[in-house]
Coordinates of N, CA and C in Angstrom, one line a residue:
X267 N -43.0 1.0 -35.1 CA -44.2 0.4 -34.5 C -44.0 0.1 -33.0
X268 N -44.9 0.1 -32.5 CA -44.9 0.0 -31.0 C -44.4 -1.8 -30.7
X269 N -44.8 -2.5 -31.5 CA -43.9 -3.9 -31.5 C -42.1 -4.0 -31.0
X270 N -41.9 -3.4 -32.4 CA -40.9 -3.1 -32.6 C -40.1 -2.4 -31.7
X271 N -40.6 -1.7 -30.5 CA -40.4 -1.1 -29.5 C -40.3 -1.6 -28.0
X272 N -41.2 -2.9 -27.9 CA -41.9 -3.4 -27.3 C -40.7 -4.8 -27.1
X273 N -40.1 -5.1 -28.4 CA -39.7 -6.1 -28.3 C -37.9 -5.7 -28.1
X274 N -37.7 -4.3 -28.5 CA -36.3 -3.8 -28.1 C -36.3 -3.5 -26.4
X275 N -37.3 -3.2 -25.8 CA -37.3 -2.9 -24.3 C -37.8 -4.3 -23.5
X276 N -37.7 -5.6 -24.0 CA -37.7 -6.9 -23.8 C -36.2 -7.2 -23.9
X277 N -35.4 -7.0 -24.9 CA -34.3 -7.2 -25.2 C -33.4 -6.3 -24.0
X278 N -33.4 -5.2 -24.0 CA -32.4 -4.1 -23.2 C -33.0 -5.0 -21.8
X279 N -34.1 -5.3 -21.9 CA -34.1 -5.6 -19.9 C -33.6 -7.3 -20.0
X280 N -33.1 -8.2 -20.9 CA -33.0 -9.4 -20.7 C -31.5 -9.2 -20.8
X281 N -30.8 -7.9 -21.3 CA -29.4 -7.8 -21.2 C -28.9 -7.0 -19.8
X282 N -29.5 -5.9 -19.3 CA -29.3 -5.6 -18.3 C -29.5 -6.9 -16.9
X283 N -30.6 -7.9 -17.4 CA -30.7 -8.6 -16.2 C -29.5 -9.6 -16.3
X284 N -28.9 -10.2 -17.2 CA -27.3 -10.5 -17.5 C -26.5 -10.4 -16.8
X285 N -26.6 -8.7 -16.8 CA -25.5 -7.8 -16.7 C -25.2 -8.0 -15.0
X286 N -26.8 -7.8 -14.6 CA -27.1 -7.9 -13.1 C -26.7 -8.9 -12.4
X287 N -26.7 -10.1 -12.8 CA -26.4 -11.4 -12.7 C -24.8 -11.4 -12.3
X288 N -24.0 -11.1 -13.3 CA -22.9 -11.0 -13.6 C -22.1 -10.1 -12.6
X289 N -22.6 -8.9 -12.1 CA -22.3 -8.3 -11.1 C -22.2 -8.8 -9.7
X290 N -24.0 -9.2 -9.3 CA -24.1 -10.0 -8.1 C -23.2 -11.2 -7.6
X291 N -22.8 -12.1 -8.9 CA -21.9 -13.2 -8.8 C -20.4 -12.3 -8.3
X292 N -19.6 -11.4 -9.5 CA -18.8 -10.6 -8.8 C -18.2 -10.3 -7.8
X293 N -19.7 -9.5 -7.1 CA -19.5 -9.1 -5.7 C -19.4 -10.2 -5.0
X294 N -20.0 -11.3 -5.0 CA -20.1 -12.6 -4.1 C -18.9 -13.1 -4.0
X295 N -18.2 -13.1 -5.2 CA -16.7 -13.5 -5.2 C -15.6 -12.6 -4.6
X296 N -16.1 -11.0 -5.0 CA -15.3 -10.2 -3.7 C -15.5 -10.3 -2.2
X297 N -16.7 -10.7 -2.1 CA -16.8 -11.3 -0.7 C -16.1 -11.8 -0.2
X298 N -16.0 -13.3 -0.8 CA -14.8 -14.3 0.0 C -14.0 -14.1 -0.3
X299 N -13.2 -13.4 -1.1 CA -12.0 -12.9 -1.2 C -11.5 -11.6 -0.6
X300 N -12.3 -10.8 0.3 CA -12.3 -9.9 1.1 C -12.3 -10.6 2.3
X301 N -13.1 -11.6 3.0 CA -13.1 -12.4 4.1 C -11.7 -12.9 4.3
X302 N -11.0 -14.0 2.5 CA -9.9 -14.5 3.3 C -8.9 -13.1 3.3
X303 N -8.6 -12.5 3.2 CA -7.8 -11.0 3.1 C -7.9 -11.0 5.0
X304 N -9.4 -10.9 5.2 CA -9.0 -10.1 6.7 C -8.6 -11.5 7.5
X305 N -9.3 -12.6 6.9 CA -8.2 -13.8 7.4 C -7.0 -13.7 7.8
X306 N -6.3 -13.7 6.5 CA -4.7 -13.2 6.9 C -4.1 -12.3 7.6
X307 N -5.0 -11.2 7.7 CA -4.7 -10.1 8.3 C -4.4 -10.0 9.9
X308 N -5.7 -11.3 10.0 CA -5.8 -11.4 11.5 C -4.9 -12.3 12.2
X309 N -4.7 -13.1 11.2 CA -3.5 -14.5 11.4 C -2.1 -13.6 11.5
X310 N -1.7 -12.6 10.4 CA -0.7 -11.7 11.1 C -0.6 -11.1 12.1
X311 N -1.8 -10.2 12.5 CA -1.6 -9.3 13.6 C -1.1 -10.2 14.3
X312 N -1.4 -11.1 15.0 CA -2.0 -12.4 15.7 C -0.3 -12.6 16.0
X313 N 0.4 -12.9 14.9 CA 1.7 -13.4 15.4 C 2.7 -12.4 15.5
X314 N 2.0 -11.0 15.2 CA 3.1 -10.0 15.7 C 2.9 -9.8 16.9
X315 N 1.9 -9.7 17.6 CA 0.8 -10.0 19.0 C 1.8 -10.8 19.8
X316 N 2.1 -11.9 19.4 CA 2.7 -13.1 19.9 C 4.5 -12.0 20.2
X317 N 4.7 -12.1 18.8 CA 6.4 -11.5 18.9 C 6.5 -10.8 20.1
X318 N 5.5 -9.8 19.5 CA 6.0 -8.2 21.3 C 5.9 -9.1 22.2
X319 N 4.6 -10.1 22.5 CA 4.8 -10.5 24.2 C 5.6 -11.2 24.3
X320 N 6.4 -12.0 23.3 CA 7.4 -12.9 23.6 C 8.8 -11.9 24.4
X321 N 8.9 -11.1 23.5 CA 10.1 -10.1 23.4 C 9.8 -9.5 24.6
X322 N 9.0 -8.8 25.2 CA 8.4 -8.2 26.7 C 8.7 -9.2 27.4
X323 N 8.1 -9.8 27.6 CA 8.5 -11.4 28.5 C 10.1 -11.3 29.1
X324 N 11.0 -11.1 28.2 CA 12.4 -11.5 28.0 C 12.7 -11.0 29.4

């Protein structure tokens, strides 16, 4: 029956939107966790930056 139809493609789009949900949050958390990454990254360059000019300096 077209109900019965009706009420399985209600179901599939309240699980896909779940699904969506669950993804978006995901990504949001790879975010900041890709942010602090280049955090560090930059905090290192930063003090190898530092080393050479100290060592040039000499």
């Amino acid at each position: 029956s077209s109900n019965a139809k009706i009420d399985q493609l209600s179901s599939d789009v309240q699980t896909l939107s779940a699904k969506v949900e669950q993804l978006s949050n995901d990504v949001n958390a790879m975010r900041s966790d890709v942010q602090a990454a280049k955090d560090d990254a930059a905090r290192a360059n930063q003090r190898l930056d530092n080393k050479v000019v100290s060592h040039v300096r000499k």
